[in-house]
JSON list of C-alpha atoms and ligand atoms in Angstrom, two decimals:
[
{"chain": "A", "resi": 1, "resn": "UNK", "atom": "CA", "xyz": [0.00, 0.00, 0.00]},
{"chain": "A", "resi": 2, "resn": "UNK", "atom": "CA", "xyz": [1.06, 3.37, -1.04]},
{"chain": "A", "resi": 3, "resn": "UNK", "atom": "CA", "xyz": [2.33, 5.34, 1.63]},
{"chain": "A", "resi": 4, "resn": "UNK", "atom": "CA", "xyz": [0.12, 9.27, 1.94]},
{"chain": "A", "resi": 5, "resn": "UNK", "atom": "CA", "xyz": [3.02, 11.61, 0.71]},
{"chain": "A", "resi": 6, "resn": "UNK", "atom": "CA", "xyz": [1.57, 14.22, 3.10]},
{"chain": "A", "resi": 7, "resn": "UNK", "atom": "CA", "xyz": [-1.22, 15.56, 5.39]},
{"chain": "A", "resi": 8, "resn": "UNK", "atom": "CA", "xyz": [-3.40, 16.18, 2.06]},
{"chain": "A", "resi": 9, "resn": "UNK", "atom": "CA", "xyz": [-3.26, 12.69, 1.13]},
{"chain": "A", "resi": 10, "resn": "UNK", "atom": "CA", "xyz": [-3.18, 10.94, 4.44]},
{"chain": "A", "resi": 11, "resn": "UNK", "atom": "CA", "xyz": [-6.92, 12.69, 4.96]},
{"chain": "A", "resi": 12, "resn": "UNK", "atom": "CA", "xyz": [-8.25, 11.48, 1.79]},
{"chain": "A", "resi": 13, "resn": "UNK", "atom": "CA", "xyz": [-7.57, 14.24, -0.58]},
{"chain": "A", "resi": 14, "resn": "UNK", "atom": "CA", "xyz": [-10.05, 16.52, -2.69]},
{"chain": "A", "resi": 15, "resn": "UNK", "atom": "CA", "xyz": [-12.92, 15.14, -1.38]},
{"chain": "A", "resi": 16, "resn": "UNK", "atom": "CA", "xyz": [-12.38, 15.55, 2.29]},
{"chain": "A", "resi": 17, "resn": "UNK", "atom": "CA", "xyz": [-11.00, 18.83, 1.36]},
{"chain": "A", "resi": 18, "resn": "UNK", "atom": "CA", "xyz": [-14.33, 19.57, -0.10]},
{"chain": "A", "resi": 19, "resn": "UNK", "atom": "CA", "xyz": [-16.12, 18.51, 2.32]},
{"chain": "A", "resi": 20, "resn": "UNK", "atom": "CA", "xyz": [-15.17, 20.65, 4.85]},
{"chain": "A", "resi": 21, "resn": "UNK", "atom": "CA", "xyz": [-15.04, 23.79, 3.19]},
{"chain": "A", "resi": 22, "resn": "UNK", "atom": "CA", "xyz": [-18.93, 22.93, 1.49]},
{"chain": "A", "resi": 23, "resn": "UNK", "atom": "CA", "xyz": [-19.74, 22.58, 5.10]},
{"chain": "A", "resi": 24, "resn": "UNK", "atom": "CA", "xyz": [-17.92, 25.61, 6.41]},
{"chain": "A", "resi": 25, "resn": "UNK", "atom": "CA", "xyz": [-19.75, 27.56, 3.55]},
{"chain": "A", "resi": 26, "resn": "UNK", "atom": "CA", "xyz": [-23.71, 25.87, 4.34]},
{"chain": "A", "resi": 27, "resn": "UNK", "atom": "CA", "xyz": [-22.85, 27.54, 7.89]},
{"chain": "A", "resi": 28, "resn": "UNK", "atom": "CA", "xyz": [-21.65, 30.90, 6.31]},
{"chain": "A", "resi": 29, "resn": "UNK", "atom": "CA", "xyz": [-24.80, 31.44, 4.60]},
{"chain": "A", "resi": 30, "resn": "UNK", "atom": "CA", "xyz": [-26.83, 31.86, 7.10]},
{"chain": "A", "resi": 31, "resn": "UNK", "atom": "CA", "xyz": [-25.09, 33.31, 9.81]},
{"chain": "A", "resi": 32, "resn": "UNK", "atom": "CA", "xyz": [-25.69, 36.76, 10.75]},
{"chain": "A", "resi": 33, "resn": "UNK", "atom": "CA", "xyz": [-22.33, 37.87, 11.55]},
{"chain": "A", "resi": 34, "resn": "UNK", "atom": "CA", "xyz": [-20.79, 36.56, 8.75]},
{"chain": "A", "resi": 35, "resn": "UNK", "atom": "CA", "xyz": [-23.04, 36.78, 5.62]},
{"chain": "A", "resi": 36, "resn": "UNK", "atom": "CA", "xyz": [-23.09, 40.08, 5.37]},
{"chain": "A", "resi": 37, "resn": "UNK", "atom": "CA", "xyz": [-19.62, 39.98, 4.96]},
{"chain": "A", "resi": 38, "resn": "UNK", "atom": "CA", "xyz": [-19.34, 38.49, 2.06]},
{"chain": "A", "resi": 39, "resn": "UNK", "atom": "CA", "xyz": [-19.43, 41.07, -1.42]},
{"chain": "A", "resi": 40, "resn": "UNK", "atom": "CA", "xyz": [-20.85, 38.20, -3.61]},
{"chain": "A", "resi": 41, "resn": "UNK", "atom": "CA", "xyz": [-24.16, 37.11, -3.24]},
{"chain": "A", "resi": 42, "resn": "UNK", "atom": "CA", "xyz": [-23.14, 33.89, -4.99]},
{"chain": "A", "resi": 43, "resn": "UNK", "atom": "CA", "xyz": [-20.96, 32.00, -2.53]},
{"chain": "A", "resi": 44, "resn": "UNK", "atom": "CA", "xyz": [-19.53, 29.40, -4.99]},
{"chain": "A", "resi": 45, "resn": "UNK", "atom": "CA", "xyz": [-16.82, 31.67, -6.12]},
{"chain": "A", "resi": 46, "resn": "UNK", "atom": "CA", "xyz": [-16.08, 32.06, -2.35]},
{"chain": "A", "resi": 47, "resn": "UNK", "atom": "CA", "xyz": [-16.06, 28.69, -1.27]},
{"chain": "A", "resi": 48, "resn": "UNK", "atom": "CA", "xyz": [-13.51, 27.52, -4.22]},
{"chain": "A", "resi": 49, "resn": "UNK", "atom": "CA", "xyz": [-11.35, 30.35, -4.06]},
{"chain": "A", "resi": 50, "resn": "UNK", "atom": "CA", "xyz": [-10.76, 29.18, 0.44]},
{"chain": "A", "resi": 51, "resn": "UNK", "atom": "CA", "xyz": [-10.87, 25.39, -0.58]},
{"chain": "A", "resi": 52, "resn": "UNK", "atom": "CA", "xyz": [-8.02, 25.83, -3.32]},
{"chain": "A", "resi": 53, "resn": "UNK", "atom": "CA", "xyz": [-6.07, 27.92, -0.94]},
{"chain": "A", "resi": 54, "resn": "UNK", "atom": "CA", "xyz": [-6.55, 25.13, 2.17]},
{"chain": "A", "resi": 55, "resn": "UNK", "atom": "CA", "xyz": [-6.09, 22.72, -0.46]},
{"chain": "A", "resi": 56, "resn": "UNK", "atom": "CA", "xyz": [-2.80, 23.72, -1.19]},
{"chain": "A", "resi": 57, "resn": "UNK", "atom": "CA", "xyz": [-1.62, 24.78, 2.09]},
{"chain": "A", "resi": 58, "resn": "UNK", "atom": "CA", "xyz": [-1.84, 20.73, 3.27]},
{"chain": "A", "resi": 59, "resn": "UNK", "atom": "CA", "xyz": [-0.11, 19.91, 0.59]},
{"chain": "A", "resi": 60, "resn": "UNK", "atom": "CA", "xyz": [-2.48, 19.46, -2.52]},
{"chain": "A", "resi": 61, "resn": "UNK", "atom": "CA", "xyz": [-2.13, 20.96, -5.71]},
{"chain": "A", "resi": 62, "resn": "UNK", "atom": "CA", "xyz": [-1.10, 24.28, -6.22]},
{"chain": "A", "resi": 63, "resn": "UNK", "atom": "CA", "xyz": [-4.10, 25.71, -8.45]},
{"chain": "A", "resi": 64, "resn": "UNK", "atom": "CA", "xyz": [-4.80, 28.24, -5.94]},
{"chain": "A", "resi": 65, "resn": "UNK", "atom": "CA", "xyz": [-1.33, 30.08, -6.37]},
{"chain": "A", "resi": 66, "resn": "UNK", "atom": "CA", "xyz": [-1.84, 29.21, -10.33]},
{"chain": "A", "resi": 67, "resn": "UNK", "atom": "CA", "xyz": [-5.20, 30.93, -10.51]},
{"chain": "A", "resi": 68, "resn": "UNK", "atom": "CA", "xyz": [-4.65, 33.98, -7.56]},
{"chain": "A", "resi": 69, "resn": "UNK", "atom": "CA", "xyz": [-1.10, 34.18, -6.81]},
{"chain": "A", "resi": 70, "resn": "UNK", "atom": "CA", "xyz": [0.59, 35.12, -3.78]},
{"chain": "A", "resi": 71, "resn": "UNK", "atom": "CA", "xyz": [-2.17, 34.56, -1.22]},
{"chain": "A", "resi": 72, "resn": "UNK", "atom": "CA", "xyz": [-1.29, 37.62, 0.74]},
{"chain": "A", "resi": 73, "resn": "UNK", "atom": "CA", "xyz": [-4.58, 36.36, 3.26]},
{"chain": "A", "resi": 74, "resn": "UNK", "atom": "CA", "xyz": [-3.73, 39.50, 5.56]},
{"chain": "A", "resi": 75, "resn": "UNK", "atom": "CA", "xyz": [-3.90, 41.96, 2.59]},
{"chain": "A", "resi": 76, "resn": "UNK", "atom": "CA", "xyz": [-6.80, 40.37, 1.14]},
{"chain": "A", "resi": 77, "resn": "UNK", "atom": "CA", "xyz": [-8.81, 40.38, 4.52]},
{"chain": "A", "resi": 78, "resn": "UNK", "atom": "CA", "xyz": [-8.57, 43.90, 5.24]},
{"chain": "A", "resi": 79, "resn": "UNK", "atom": "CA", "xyz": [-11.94, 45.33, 3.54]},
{"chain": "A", "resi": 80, "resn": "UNK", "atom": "CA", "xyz": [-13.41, 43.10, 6.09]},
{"chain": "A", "resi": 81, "resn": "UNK", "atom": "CA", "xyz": [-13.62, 44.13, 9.81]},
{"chain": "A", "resi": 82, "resn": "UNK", "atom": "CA", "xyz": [-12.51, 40.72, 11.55]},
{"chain": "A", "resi": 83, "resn": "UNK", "atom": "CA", "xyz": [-12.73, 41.55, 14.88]},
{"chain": "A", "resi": 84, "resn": "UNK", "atom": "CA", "xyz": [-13.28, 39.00, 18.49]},
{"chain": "A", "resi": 85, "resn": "UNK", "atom": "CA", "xyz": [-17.07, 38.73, 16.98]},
{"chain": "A", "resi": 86, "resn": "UNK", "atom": "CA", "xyz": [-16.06, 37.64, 13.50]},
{"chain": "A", "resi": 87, "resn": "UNK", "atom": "CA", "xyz": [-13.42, 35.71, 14.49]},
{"chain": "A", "resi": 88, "resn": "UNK", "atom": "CA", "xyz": [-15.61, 33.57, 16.47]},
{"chain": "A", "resi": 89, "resn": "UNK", "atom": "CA", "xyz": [-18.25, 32.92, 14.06]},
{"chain": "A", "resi": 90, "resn": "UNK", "atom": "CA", "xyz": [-15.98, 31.59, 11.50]},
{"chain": "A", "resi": 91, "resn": "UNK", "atom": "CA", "xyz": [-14.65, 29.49, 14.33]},
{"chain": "A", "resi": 92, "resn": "UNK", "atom": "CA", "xyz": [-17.83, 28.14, 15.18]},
{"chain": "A", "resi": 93, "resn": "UNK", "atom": "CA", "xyz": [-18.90, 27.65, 11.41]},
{"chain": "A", "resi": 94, "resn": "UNK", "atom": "CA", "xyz": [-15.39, 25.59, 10.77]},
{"chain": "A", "resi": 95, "resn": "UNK", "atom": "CA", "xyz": [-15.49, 23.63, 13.96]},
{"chain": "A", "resi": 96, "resn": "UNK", "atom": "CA", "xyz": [-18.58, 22.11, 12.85]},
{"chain": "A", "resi": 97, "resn": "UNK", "atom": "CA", "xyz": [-17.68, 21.19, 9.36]},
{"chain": "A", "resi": 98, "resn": "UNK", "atom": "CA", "xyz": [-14.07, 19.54, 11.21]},
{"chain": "A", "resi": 99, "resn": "UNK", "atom": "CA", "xyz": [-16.24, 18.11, 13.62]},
{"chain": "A", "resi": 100, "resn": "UNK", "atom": "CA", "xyz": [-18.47, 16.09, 10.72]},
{"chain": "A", "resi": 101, "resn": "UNK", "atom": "CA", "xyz": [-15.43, 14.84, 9.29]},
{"chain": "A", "resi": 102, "resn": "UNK", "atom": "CA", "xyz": [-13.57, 11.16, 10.66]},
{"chain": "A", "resi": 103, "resn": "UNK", "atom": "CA", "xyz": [-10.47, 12.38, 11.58]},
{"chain": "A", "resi": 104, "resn": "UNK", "atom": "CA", "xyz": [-7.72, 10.74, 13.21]},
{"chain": "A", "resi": 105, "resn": "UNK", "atom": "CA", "xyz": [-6.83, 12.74, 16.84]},
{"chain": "A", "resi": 106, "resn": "UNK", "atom": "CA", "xyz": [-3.72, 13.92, 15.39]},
{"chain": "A", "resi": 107, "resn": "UNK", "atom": "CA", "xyz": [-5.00, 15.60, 12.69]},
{"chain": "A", "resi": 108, "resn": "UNK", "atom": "CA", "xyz": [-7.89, 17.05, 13.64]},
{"chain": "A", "resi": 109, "resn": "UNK", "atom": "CA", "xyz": [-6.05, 18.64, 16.36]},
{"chain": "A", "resi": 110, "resn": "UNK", "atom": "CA", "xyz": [-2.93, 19.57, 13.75]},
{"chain": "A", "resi": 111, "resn": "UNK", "atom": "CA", "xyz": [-5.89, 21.02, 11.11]},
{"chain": "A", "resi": 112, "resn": "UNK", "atom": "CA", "xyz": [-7.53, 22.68, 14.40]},
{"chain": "A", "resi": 113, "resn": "UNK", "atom": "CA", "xyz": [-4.60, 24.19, 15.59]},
{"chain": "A", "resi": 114, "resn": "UNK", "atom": "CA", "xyz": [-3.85, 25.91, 12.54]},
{"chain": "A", "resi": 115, "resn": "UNK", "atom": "CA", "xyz": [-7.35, 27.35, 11.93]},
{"chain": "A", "resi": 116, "resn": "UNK", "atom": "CA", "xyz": [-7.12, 28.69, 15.01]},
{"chain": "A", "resi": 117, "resn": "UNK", "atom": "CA", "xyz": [-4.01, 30.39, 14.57]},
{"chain": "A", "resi": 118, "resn": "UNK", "atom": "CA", "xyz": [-4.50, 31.51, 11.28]},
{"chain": "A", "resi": 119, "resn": "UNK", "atom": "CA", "xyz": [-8.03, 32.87, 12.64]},
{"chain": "A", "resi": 120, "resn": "UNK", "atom": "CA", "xyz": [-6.68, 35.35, 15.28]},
{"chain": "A", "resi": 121, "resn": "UNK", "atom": "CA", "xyz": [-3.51, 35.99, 12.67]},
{"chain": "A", "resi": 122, "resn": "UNK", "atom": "CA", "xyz": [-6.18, 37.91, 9.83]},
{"chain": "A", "resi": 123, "resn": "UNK", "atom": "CA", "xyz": [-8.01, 40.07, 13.09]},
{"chain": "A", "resi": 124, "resn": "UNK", "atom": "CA", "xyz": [-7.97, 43.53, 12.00]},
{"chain": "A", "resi": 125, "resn": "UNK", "atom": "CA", "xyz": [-9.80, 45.06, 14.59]},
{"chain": "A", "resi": 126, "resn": "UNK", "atom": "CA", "xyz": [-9.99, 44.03, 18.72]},
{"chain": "A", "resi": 127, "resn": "UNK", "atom": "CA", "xyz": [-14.16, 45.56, 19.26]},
{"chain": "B", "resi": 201, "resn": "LIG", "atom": "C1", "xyz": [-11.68, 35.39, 1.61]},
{"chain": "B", "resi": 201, "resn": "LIG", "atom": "C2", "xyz": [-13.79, 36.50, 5.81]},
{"chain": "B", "resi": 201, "resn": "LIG", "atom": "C3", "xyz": [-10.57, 33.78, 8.16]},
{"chain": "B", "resi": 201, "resn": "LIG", "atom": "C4", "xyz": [-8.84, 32.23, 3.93]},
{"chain": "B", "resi": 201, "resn": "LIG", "atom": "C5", "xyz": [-12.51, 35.92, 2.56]},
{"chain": "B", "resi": 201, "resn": "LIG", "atom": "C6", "xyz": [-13.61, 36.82, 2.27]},
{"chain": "B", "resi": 201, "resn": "LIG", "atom": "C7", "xyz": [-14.20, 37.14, 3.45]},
{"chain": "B", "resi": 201, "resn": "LIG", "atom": "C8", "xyz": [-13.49, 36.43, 4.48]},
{"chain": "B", "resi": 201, "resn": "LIG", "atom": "C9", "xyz": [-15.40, 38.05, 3.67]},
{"chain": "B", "resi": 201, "resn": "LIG", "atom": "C10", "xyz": [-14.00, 37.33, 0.87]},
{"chain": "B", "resi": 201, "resn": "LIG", "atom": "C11", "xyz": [-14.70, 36.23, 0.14]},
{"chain": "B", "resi": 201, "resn": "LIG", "atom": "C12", "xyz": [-14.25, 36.10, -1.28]},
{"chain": "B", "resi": 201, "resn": "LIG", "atom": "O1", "xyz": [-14.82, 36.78, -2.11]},
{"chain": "B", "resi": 201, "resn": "LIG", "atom": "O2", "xyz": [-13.32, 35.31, -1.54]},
{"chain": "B", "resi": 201, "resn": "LIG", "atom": "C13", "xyz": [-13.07, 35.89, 6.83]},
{"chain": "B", "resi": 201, "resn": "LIG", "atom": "C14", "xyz": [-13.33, 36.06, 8.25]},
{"chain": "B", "resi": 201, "resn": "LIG", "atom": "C15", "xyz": [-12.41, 35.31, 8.91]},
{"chain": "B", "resi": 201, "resn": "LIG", "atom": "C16", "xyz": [-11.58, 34.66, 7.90]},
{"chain": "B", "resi": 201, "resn": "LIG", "atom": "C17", "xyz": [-14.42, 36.90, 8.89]},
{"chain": "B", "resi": 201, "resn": "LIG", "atom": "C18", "xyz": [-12.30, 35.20, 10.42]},
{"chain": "B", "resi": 201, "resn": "LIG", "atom": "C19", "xyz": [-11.13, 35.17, 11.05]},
{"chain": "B", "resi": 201, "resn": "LIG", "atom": "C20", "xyz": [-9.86, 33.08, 7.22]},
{"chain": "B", "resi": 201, "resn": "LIG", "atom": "C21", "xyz": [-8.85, 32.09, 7.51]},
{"chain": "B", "resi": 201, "resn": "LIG", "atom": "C22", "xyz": [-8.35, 31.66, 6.32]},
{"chain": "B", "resi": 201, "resn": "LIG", "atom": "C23", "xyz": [-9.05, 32.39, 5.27]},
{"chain": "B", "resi": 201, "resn": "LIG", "atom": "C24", "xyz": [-8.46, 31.65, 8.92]},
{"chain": "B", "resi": 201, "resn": "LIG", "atom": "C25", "xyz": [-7.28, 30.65, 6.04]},
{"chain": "B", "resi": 201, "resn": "LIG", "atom": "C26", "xyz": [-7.04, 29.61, 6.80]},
{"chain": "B", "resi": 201, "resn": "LIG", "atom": "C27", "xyz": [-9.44, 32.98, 2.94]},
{"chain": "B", "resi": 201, "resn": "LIG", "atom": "C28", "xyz": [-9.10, 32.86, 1.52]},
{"chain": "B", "resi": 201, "resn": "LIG", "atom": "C29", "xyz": [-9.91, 33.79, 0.85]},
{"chain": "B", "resi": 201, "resn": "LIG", "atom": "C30", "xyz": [-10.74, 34.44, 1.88]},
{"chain": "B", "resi": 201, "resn": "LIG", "atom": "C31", "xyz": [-8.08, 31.93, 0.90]},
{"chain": "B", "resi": 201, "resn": "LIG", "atom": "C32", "xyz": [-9.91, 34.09, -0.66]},
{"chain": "B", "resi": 201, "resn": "LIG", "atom": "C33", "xyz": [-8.70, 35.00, -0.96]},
{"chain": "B", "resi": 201, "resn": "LIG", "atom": "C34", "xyz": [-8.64, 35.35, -2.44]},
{"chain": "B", "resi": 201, "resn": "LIG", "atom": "O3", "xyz": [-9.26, 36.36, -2.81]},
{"chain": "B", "resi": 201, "resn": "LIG", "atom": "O4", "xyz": [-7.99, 34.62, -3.20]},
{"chain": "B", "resi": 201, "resn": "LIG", "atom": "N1", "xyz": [-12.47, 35.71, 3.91]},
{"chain": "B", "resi": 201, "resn": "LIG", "atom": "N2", "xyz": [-12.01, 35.04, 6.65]},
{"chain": "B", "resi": 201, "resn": "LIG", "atom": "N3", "xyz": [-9.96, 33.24, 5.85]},
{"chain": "B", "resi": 201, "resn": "LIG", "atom": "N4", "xyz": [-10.41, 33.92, 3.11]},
{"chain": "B", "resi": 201, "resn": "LIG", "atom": "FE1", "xyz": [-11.20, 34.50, 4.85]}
]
């Protein structure tokens, strides 16, 4: 048996990938903190644009670099005010879609831990 070349693989690829992020998204929609956020009222575009971007972080292909370049997530999170109340949401929305998702211990808590970080590392405002 092949062995998973990294965390991408080892979680089952694309379609947990998608997964999550479809999930993630289903949430999105219709909370009130964080829909209004969101310029498009078509979150499709959205929802690829984050799911190439995680995709690629673990280790997947690199279509979201191909397609947006540099991600520059600070830069491209400042129109939004992400403050303690944002930040939370999102949170909640993603530990949901983690939480439907079988997991092994160690990576759920590797995944988690770097949602979480990344989370407080795009607040732009602290009210
Ligand atoms: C884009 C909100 C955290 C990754 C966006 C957009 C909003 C948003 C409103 C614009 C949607 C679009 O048109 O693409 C938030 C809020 C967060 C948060 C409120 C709370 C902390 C994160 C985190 C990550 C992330 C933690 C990464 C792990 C992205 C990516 C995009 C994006 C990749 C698309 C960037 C592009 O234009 O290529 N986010 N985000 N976001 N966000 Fe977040």
């Amino acid at each position: 048996m092949a062995t998973p070349e990294n965390f991408y693989e080892a979680v089952g690829g694309y379609d947990t990938f998608h997964r999550i992020v479809a999930r993630f998204y289903q949430e999105v929609a219709t909370d009130e903190v964080l829909r209004p956020l969101y310029p498009e009222e078509d979150l499709g575009p959205a929802e690829e644009r984050f799911r190439l971007f995680l995709m690629q972080y673990w280790g997947g292909p690199h279509t979201y670099s191909d397609t947006r370049g540099h991600p520059r997530l600070r830069m491209r999170h400042q129109p939004f005010t992400i403050g303690p109340i944002e930040r939370d949401a999102w949170l909640r929305c993603m530990k949901i879609a983690v939480d439907e998702e079988n997991l092994s211990p160690e990576h759920r808590a590797q995944l988690w831990a770097y949602l979480e970080m990344a989370a407080n590392s795009l607040m732009n405002a602290w009210v």
